[in-house]
Each structure stands twice: as structure tokens, then as C-alpha cells.
XYZ file of C-alpha atoms in Angstrom:
512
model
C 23.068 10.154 5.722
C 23.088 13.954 5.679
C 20.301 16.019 7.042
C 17.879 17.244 4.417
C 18.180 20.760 5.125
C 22.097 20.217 4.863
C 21.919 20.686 0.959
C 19.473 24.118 1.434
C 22.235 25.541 3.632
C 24.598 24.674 1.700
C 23.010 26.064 -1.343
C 22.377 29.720 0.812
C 26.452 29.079 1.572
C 27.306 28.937 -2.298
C 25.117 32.247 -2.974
C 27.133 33.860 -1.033
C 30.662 35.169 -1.988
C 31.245 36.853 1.718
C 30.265 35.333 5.190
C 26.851 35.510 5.952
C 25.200 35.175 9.527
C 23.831 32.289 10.970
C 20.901 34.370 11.675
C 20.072 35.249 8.262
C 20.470 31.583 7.214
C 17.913 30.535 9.909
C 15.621 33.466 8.230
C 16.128 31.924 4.917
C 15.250 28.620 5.436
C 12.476 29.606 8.230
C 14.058 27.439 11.095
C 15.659 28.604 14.221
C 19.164 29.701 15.089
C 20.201 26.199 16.942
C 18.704 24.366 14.047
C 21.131 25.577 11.702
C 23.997 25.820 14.352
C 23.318 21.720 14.834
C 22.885 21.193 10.758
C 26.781 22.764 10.606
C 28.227 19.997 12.035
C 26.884 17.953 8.636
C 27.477 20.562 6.379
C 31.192 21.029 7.608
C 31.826 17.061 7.532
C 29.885 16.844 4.089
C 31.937 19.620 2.393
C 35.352 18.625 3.768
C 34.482 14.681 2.038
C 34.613 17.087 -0.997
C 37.118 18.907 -0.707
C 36.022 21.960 0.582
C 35.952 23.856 4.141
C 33.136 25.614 6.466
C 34.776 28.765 7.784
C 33.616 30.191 10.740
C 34.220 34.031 11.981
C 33.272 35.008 15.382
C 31.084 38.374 15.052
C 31.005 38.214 11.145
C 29.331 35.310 10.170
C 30.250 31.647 7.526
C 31.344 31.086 4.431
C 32.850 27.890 2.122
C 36.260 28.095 1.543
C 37.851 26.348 -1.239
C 38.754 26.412 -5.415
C 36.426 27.458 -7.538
C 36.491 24.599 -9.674
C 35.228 22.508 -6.488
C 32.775 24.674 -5.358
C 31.053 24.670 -9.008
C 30.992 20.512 -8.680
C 29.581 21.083 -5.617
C 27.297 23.353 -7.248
C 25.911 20.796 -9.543
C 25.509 18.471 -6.690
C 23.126 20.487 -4.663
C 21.140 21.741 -7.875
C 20.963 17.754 -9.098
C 19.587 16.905 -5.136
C 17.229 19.935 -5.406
C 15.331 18.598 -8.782
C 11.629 19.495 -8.414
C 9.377 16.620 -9.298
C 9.020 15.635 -13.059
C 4.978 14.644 -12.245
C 2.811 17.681 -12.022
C -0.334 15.717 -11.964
C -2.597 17.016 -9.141
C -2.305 13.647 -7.239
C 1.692 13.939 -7.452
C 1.325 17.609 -5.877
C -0.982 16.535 -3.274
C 1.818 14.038 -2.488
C 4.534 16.200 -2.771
C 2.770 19.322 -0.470
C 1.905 16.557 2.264
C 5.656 15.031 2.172
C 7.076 18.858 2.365
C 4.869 19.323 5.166
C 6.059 15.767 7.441
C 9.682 16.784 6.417
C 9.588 20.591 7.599
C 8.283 22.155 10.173
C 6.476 24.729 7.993
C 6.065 25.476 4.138
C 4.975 28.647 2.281
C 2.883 28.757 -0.493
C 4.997 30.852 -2.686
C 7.382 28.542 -2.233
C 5.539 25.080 -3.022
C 4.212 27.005 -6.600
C 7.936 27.800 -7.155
C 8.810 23.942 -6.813
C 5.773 22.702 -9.132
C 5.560 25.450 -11.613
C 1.962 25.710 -10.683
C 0.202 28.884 -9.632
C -1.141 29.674 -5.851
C -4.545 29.507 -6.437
C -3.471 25.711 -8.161
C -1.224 25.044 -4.739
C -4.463 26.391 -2.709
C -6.489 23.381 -4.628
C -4.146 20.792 -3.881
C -3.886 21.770 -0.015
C -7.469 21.667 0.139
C -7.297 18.282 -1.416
C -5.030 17.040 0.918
C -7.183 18.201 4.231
C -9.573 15.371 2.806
C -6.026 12.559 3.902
C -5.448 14.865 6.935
C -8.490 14.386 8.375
C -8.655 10.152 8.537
C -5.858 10.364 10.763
C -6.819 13.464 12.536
C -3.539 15.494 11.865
C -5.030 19.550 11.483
C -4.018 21.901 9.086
C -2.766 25.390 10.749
C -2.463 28.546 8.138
C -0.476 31.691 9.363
C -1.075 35.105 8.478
C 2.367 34.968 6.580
C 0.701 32.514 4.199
C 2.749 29.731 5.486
C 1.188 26.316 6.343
C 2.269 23.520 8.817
C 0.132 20.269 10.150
C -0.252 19.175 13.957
C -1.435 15.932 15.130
C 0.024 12.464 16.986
C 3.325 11.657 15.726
C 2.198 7.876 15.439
C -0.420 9.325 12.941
C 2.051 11.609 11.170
C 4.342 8.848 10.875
C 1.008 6.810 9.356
C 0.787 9.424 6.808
C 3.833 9.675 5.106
C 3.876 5.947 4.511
C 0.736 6.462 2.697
C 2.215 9.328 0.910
C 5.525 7.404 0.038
C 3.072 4.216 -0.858
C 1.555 6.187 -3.508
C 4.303 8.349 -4.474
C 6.240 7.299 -8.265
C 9.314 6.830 -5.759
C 7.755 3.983 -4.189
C 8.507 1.922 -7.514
C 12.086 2.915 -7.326
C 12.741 2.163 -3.530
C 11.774 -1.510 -4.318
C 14.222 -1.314 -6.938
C 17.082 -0.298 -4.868
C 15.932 -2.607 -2.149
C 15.685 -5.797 -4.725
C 18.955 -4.562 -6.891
C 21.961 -4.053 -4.075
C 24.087 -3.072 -6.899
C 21.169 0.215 -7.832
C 23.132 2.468 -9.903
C 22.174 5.594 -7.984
C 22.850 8.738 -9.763
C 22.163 11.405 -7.245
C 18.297 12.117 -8.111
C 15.487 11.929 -5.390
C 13.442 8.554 -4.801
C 11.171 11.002 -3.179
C 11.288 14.465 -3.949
C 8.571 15.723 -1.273
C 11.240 14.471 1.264
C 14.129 15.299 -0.503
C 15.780 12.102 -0.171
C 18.406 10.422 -2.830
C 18.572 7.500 -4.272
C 22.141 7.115 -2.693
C 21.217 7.971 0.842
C 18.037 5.252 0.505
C 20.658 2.577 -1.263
C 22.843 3.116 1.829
C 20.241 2.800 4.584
C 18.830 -0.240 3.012
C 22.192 -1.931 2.415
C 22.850 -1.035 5.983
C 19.894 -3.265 7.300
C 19.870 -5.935 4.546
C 23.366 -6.734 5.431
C 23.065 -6.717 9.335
C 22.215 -10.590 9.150
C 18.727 -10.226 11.311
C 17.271 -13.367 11.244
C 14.159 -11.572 11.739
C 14.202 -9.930 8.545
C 15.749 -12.694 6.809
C 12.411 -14.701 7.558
C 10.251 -12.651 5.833
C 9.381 -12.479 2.131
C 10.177 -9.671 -0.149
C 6.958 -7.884 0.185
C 6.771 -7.733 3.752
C 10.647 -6.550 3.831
C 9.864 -3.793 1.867
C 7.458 -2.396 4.020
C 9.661 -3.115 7.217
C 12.164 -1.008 5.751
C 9.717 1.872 4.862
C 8.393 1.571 8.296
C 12.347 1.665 9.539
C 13.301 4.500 7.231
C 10.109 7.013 7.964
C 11.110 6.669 11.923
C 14.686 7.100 11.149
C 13.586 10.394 9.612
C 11.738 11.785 11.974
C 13.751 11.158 15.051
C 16.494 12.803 12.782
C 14.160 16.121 13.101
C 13.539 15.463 16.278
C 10.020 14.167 16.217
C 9.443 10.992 18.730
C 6.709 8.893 19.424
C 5.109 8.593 22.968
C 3.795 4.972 24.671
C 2.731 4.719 27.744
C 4.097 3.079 30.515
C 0.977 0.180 30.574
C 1.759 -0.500 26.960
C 5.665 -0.707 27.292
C 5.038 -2.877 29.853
C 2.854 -5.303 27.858
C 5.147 -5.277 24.901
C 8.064 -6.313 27.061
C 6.493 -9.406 27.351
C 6.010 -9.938 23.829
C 8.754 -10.990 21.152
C 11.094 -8.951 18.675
C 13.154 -6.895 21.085
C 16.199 -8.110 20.299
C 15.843 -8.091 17.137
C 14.444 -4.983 17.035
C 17.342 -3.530 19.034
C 19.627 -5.407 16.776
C 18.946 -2.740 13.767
C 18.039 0.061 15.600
C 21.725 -0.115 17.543
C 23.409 -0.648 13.720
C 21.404 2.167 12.744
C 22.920 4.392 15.560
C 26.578 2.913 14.740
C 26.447 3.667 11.132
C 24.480 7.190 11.345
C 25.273 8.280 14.596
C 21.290 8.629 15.504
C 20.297 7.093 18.146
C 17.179 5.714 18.983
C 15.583 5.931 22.115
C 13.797 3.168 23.998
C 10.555 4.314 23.373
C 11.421 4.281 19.680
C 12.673 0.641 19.687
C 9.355 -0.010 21.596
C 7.697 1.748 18.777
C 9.446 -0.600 15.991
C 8.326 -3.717 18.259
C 5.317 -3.107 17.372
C 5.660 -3.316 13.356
C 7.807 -6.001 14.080
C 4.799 -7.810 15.721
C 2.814 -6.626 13.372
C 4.221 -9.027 10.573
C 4.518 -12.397 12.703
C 3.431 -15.421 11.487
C 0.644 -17.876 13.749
C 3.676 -19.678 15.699
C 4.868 -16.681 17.281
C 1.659 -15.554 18.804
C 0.062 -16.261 22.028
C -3.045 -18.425 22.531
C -5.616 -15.603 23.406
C -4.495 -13.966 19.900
C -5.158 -17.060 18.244
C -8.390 -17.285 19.960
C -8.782 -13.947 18.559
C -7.805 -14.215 15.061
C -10.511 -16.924 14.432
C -13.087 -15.160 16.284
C -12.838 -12.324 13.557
C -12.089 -14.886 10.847
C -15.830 -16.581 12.067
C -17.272 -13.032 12.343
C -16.436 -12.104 8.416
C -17.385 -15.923 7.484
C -20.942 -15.657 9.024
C -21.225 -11.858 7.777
C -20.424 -13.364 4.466
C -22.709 -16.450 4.444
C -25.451 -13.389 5.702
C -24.991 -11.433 2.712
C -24.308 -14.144 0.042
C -26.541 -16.966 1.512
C -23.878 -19.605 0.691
C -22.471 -22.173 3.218
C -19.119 -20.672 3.924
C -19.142 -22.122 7.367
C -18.725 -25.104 6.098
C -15.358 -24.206 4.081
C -12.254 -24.925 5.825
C -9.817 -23.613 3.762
C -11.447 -20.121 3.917
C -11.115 -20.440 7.845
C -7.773 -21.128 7.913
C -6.573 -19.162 4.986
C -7.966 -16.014 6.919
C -6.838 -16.994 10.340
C -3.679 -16.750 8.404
C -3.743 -13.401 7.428
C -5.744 -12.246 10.865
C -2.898 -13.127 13.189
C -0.447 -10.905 12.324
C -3.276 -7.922 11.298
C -5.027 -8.060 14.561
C -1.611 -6.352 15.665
C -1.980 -3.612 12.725
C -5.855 -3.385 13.854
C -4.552 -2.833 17.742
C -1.791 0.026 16.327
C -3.340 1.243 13.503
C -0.677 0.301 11.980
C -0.984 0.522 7.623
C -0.579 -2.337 5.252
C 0.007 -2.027 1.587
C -1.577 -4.194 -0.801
C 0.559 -3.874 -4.232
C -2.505 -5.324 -5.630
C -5.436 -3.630 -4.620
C -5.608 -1.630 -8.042
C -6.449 -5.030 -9.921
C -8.485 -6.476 -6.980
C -10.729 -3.627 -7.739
C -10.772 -3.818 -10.889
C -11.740 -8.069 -11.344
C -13.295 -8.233 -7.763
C -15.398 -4.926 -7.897
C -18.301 -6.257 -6.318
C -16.339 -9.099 -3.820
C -14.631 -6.176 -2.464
C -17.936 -4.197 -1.794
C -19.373 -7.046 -0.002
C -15.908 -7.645 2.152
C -16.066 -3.537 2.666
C -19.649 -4.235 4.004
C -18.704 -7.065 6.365
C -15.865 -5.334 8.383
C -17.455 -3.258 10.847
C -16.771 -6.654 13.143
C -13.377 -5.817 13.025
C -13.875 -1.661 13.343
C -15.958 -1.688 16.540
C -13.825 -4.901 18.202
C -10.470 -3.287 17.958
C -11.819 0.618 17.778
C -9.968 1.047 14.324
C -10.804 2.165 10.588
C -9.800 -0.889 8.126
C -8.044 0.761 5.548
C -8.750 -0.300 1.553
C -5.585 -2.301 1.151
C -6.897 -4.153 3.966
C -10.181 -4.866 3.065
C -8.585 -6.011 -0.422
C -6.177 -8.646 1.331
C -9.490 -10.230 2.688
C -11.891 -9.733 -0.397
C -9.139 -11.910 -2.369
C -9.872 -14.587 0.530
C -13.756 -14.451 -0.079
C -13.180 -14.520 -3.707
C -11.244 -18.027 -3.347
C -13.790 -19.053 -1.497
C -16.577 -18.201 -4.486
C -14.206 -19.506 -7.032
C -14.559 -22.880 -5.210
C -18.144 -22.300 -5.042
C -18.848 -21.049 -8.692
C -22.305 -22.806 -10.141
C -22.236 -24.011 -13.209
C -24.483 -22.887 -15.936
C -27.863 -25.252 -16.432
C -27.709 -26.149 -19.798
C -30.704 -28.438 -22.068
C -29.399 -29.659 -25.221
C -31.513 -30.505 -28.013
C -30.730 -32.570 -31.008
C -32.808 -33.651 -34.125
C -30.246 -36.138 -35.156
C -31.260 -38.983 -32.371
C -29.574 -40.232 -29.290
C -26.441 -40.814 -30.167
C -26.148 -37.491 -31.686
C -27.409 -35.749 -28.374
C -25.265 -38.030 -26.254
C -21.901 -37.401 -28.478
C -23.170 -33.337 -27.594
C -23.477 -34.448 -24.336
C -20.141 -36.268 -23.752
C -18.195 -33.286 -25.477
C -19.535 -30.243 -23.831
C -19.333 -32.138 -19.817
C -15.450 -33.023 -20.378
C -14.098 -29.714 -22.212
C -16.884 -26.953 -20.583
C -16.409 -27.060 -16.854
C -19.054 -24.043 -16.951
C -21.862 -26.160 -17.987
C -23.827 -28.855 -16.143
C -26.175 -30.621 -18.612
C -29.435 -30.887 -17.173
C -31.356 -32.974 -19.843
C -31.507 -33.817 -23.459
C -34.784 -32.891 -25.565
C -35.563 -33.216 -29.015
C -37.324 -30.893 -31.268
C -40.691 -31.409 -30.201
C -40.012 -32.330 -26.560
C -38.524 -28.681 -25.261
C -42.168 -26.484 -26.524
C -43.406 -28.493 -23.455
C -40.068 -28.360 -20.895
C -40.259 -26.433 -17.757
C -37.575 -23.924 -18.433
C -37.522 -21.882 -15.107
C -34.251 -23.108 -13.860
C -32.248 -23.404 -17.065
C -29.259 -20.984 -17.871
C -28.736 -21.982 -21.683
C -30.292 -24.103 -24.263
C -27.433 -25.546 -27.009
C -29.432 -27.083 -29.808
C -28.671 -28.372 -33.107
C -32.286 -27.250 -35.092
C -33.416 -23.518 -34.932
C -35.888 -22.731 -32.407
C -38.344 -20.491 -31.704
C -39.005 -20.593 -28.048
C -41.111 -17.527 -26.258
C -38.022 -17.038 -24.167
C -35.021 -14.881 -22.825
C -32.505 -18.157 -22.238
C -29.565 -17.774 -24.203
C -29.703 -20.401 -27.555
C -26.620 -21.427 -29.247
C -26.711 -22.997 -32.091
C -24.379 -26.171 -33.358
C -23.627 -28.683 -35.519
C -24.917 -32.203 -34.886
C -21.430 -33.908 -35.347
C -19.515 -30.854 -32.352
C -16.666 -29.730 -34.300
C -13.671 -27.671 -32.311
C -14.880 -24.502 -33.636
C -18.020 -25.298 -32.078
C -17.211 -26.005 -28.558
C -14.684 -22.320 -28.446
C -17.541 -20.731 -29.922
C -19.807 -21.969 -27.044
C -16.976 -21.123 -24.635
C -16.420 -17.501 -25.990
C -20.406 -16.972 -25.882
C -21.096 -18.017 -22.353
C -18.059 -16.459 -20.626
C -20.092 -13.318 -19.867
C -23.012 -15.383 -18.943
C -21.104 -17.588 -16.303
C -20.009 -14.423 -15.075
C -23.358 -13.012 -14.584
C -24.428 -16.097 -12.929
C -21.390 -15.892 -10.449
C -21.482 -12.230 -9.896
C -21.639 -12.044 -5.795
C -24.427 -9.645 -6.322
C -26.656 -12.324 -8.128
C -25.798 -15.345 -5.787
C -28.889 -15.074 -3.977
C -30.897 -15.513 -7.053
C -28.182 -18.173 -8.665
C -28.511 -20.590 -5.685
C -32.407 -21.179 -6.350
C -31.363 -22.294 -9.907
């Protein structure tokens, strides 16, 4: 895989119909002189797979030698690799500025409105908008008087960053593809433009892990592979600019107890064979950790098991607080978040991201489950000193909302009938088999419900008009229940079971 800035050096090279200096390349593209003396090595190995050659000139300067017919192909390469981004929505550009930013050491403003056809003031916006991400993992903006911008912070939180970024970036659909299709058709374009990365150079770094025959990887479902090899790629990257994470020496020495390494070394070493990268120890170390991060309850020891459940009894009591439902007593829900806990209390430790592919319709079906699960997590914040991010939270408001699903109370329901017992038992016998939503809670007749207690009573289905002083729901039906009649009932209550079942109105639903 070529270095990024190999195609803007190129580029400069093609510009040019004499030699220029290495000097006023490294002025162009804003890097230093050994930068671009390093990046030649690429460029020269690049050009010659295409038929073209890097001449150098001691004293005068570089050129590319070669037909012109070849050098106009080439031409069309670099201009296809240097597409700006076709989504100019301010959330795309906030993307784009903070991937342009993790990629190079420093970025201009001119230069960002150039790439999105926006305006500076419009740029300004978006950087101001993207101070707002900066700041949750403490990386700082720095402006120069030259009204160029760069970002400093930990490189673990950099790194934490960009797979945000690339999480919510349009290319994040696409990488999946290439990583679920091994035959991708890659044409050249960028999977993510703020990183200037090609579909080609992600199909080849992907095949090159996928078909290294890691058990490791092999173990794990798609979803989880996906975000191994985002993990994978985004350090790959950086060490590639020269960017490496620090551990210390207490932590190295507790993860060389723990499991992974040699699998971990397995791709790191194929990585170095096929790209001539290496990685060093500390960044194997580094990997370790994500690799821990996704094990399943066998592989981890018994004081993290002890500590999985003690958070999974922390949310369950938080939850039976809030909700003032018997959670404790549900199994499932302890187990089905001990689960999930033992291989997050590794993320939790790291800070390590997780991406939940469906956190978009968890808030949109589980608005107020979600809230409640947001509410309940400080447990988790203050024991491991972390911030729980939303796709977290999401993974464990689906677990509460299992548990409420099992829990669900059905409406109270009276029936009344004015065509005698067997009329208002047939009613009866009908709704109880094909209504799950409805418990039946006594059968009245016309006269009989003026003088019912109605206090704990959801609905009222009756086969007579009435004209109760009240604000239960009434429906109305036929004395012989015809099919129309029970999906009518079932269309009109679905908003009041919901109601009912609402989280939010559980407190006053379990006194009913």
C-alpha cells in the first residue's frame, strides 16, 4: 500500500515539465525535507509498476521520466485518487476536516474550502463543530498565524477518533462491502476520502488478513471482524506516519500474562511481510488489547468474571430502582448481560470504542429504554474511570428492553354483553386466545358496570352503547365477534398497550 502523500508528490512531479527541488516539494505539500526524501522510495517503485521512472539530479532537483502517453494515464490515476467528497453536508465536512487532520500533520483552511467547494467562513463553522468531538477525548485544537490548523493529544485517543470518524463516514458502508465481497470490484475511488484511501488499497489489506488463516479471527462473527479490521487498519496507518502508541512497562507486563499474543503477532508479522511496515512490540501490545477486547466468557479469568456480574447486578438493581419491577429475579437478563460485560469490561479498562450498527433504530423504538439505561451507567463510569459511549449504552438498553418485553402487562379489560352468558363468554373465549394484550378481568352486563369499580381497568369492550362518566377507552362490537371485529380491537389498542408499557409509566402500570 502506497503512502498517501505518494499520489500529492506525484501530482507536484507531473506539474512539472523540468526537475524541481526536493525542497520546494516539501514547501508544497507543508512537510519536511526527509519526509519527502523517505516518500521517494514509494513514488519511484509506484511509477516504475507503471511504466515510468523517478529521475534524480544531484544539485538540480527530480523529475518523471517517461512517454507522454503514460504519464497522461498516470495523470488520470492521481486525479481519480484525488476525488473530493461527493457529500457536502455539514456532518460529511466535519468528518472529512477531522480525517484530514489524523492523516496530516497540518491542514490549511484555504485548502480544506478548495476540497469541499465551501467558503472559509463555512470551513471555520465546521472546525468549530468538530472542537465539540475533540474535546470527549481531550485531543486540542492548535491554529497558527499562517491560518493552518493541526490537533495534539494521546495517540491512543487520536487513534479513538478516527474510528469514530470512519464509523460515521458514507465509506464505512463500503468497507463492509469490500470486507463481505472478496471479489469488490474496486475502481480506484476513495472508501474514505478524508484519509485518502482507495478502495483497492482497503480490498488488499483486508484480503491480506482474511486470508492469513487466524483462528482468532476466524472465531468471530462478521460484525465483530469488521471492527477488528478497522481497529487493524487505523494502527497500520498511523505507524505508517510515524505515530506510535506508548504503554507502560506495568501494563505490558500484565498483558503478557493474558491471551492473544500469538495471534496477535500472527497478523501484525503478515502485515510487515506483505507491506514492509513493521510493527513494534508496543504496537502488537497495543492490538492485544482489542483483541481482548472481543473475547468471549471462556477466555477470561475468574476475577473478570467476578467482575462482569458485579456490573451486570449493579445495572439490574439500578434498573429495578428506577422501574420498580423485579428484575432481580430474571435470569436470563443476568446472564444475557454478563454476556456482553465480559468482553466490554476490557473496552471500559482501554477506552476502547464499540460500534453498534443499530443504535439509530434502538433510538428510535427504545427512546425512553435507552434514557433509563443512559441513567443507570454511572456504575460502570466511576468503577472503571471511563465515559460509556452511546453505542454502548444501546447494546445494554436492547438487554433491558428484553427484559420488559418479558415483563409487558397486559391491558385490564371488562366486557359487557346484553346478549346473556353465552354471548359474553363466546367474547370472552375469542378475545383471551387471539389478543395476548388483553387480560379479561370480568364480564358485566348492561346494568351491572354503572355500579363496577373501574379504577384498575385499561379498556371496556362492550356490545350495547354506553354512557359511562369515564376516560377508559370503549370499543364497541358485535355480540356474535366477527374477524373484523377482533383486528379492529387489535388496531385500536396497539397505542394503548404501548402507553401502558412505556418504561416511563411502569411505576403507575404495576399498581393496575
Amino acid at each position: 500500500m502506497i503512502n498517501k502523500r505518494v499520489m500529492k508528490i506525484v501530482d507536484v512531479l507531473l506539474k512539472q515539465d523540468s526537475y524541481i527541488t526536493i525542497d520546494d516539494i516539501s514547501l508544497q505539500l507543508k512537510v519536511s525535507n526527509k519526509t519527502i526524501r523517505n516518500d521517494l522510495l514509494l513514488v519511484a517503485e509506484w511509477l516504475n509498476g507503471n511504466n515510468l521512472q523517478l529521475i534524480k539530479k544531484t544539485g538540480v532537483g527530480i523529475k518523471i521520466d517517461g512517454s507522454k502517453n503514460d504519464k497522461l494515464q498516470i495523470k488520470a490515476i492521481v486525479n481519480e485518487k484525488n476525488k473530493s467528497i461527493v457529500d457536502y453536508s455539514p456532518e460529511a465536512r466535519k468528518i472529512f476536516i477531522g480525517m484530514q487532520l489524523l492523516a496530516f500533520d497540518n491542514c490549511r483552511i484555504y485548502e480544506l474550502s478548495n476540497q469541499l467547494y465551501v467558503s472559509r467562513a463555512t470551513i471555520h463553522k465546521d472546525i468549530l463543530a468538530l472542537t465539540n468531538d475533540l474535546e470527549i477525548y481531550k485531543i486540542v485544537l492548535r491554529r497558527k498565524n499562517n491560518n493552518g490548523i493541526s490537533i495534539e493529544g494521546k495517540e491512543r485517543s487520536m487513534r479513538n477518533l478516527l474510528l469514530e470518524l470512519m464509523l460515521h463516514d458514507n465509506g464505512y458502508q463500503k468497507f463492509i462491502d469490500i470486507v463481505r465481497n472478496p471479489d469488490y470490484p474496486c475502481d480506484g475511488s476513495f472508501v474514505f476520502p478524508g484519509l485518502e484511501v482507495s478502495d483497492d488499497e482497503v480490498h488488499d489489506f483486508v484480503a491480506c488478513i482474511l486470508r492469513s488463516g487466524n483462528t482468532y479471527i476466524n472465531s468471530l462473527t462478521f460484525q465483530p471482524i469488521v471492527l477488528l479490521l478497522l481497529r487493524t487498519f487505523i494502527s497500520f496507518l498511523r505507524i505508517q506516519e510515524n505515530h506510535f502508541v506508548t504503554l507502560s512497562d506495568t501494563f505490558i507486563s500484565e498483558l503478557k500474562s493474558e491471551p492473544f499474543y500469538n495471534d496477535t503477532r500472527q497478523i501484525t508479522d503478515r502485515l510487515t511481510n506483505h507491506y514492509r511496515v513493521p510493527f513494534p512490540e508496543m504496537e502488537i501490545r497495543y492490538l492485544q488489547v482489542y483483541f481482548l477486547s472481543l473475547q468471549n466468557s471462556s477466555d477470561l479469568t475468574i476475577e473478570d468474571k467476578k467482575e462482569a456480574y458485579l456490573i451486570s447486578d449493579k445495572l439490574i438493581q439500578s434498573w429495578s430502582n428506577e422501574l420498580q419491577l423485579p428484575f432481580e429475579q430474571d435470569t436470563f437478563l443476568r446472564e444475557a448481560l454478563f454476556t456482553h460485560l465480559t468482553p466490554a469490561i476490557t473496552r471500559f479498562r482501554h477506552g476502547i470504542p464499540n460500534e453498534n450498527p443499530l443504535m439509530s433504530e434502538v433510538l428510535s423504538q427504545y427512546q425512553h429504554t435507552f434514557d433509563i439505561t443512559k441513567n443507570s451507567i454511572s456504575c460502570i463510569e466511576e468503577h472503571f474511570h471511563c465515559h460509556v459511549s452511546d453505542d454502548e449504552i444501546s447494546y445494554l438498553a436492547l438487554h433491558l428492553a428484553t427484559a420488559l418485553e418479558r415483563m409487558k402487562l397486559p391491558l385490564r379489560t371488562i366486557v359487557v354483553s346484553h346478549g346473556g352468558v353465552g354471548v359474553s363468554n363466546l367474547i370472552v373465549q375469542k378475545v383471551s386466545t387471539q389478543i395476548p394484550e388483553i387480560k379479561i378481568i370480568a364480564q358485566e352486563t348492561f346494568f351491572s358496570i354503572y355500579d363496577t369499580d373501574l379504577e384498575n381497568i385499561d379498556l371496556i369492550i362492550s356490545t350495547i352503547q354506553l354512557n359511562l362518566k369515564t376516560t377508559i377507552p370503549i370499543i364497541q362490537v358485535n355480540s356474535i365477534l366477527h374477524d373484523y371485529d377482533i383486528l379492529r380491537i387489535k388496531d385500536i389498542i396497539l397505542e394503548y398497550y404501548k402507553i401502558k408499557n412505556d418504561p416511563l409509566n411502569y411505576k403507575t402500570a404495576l399498581h393496575k
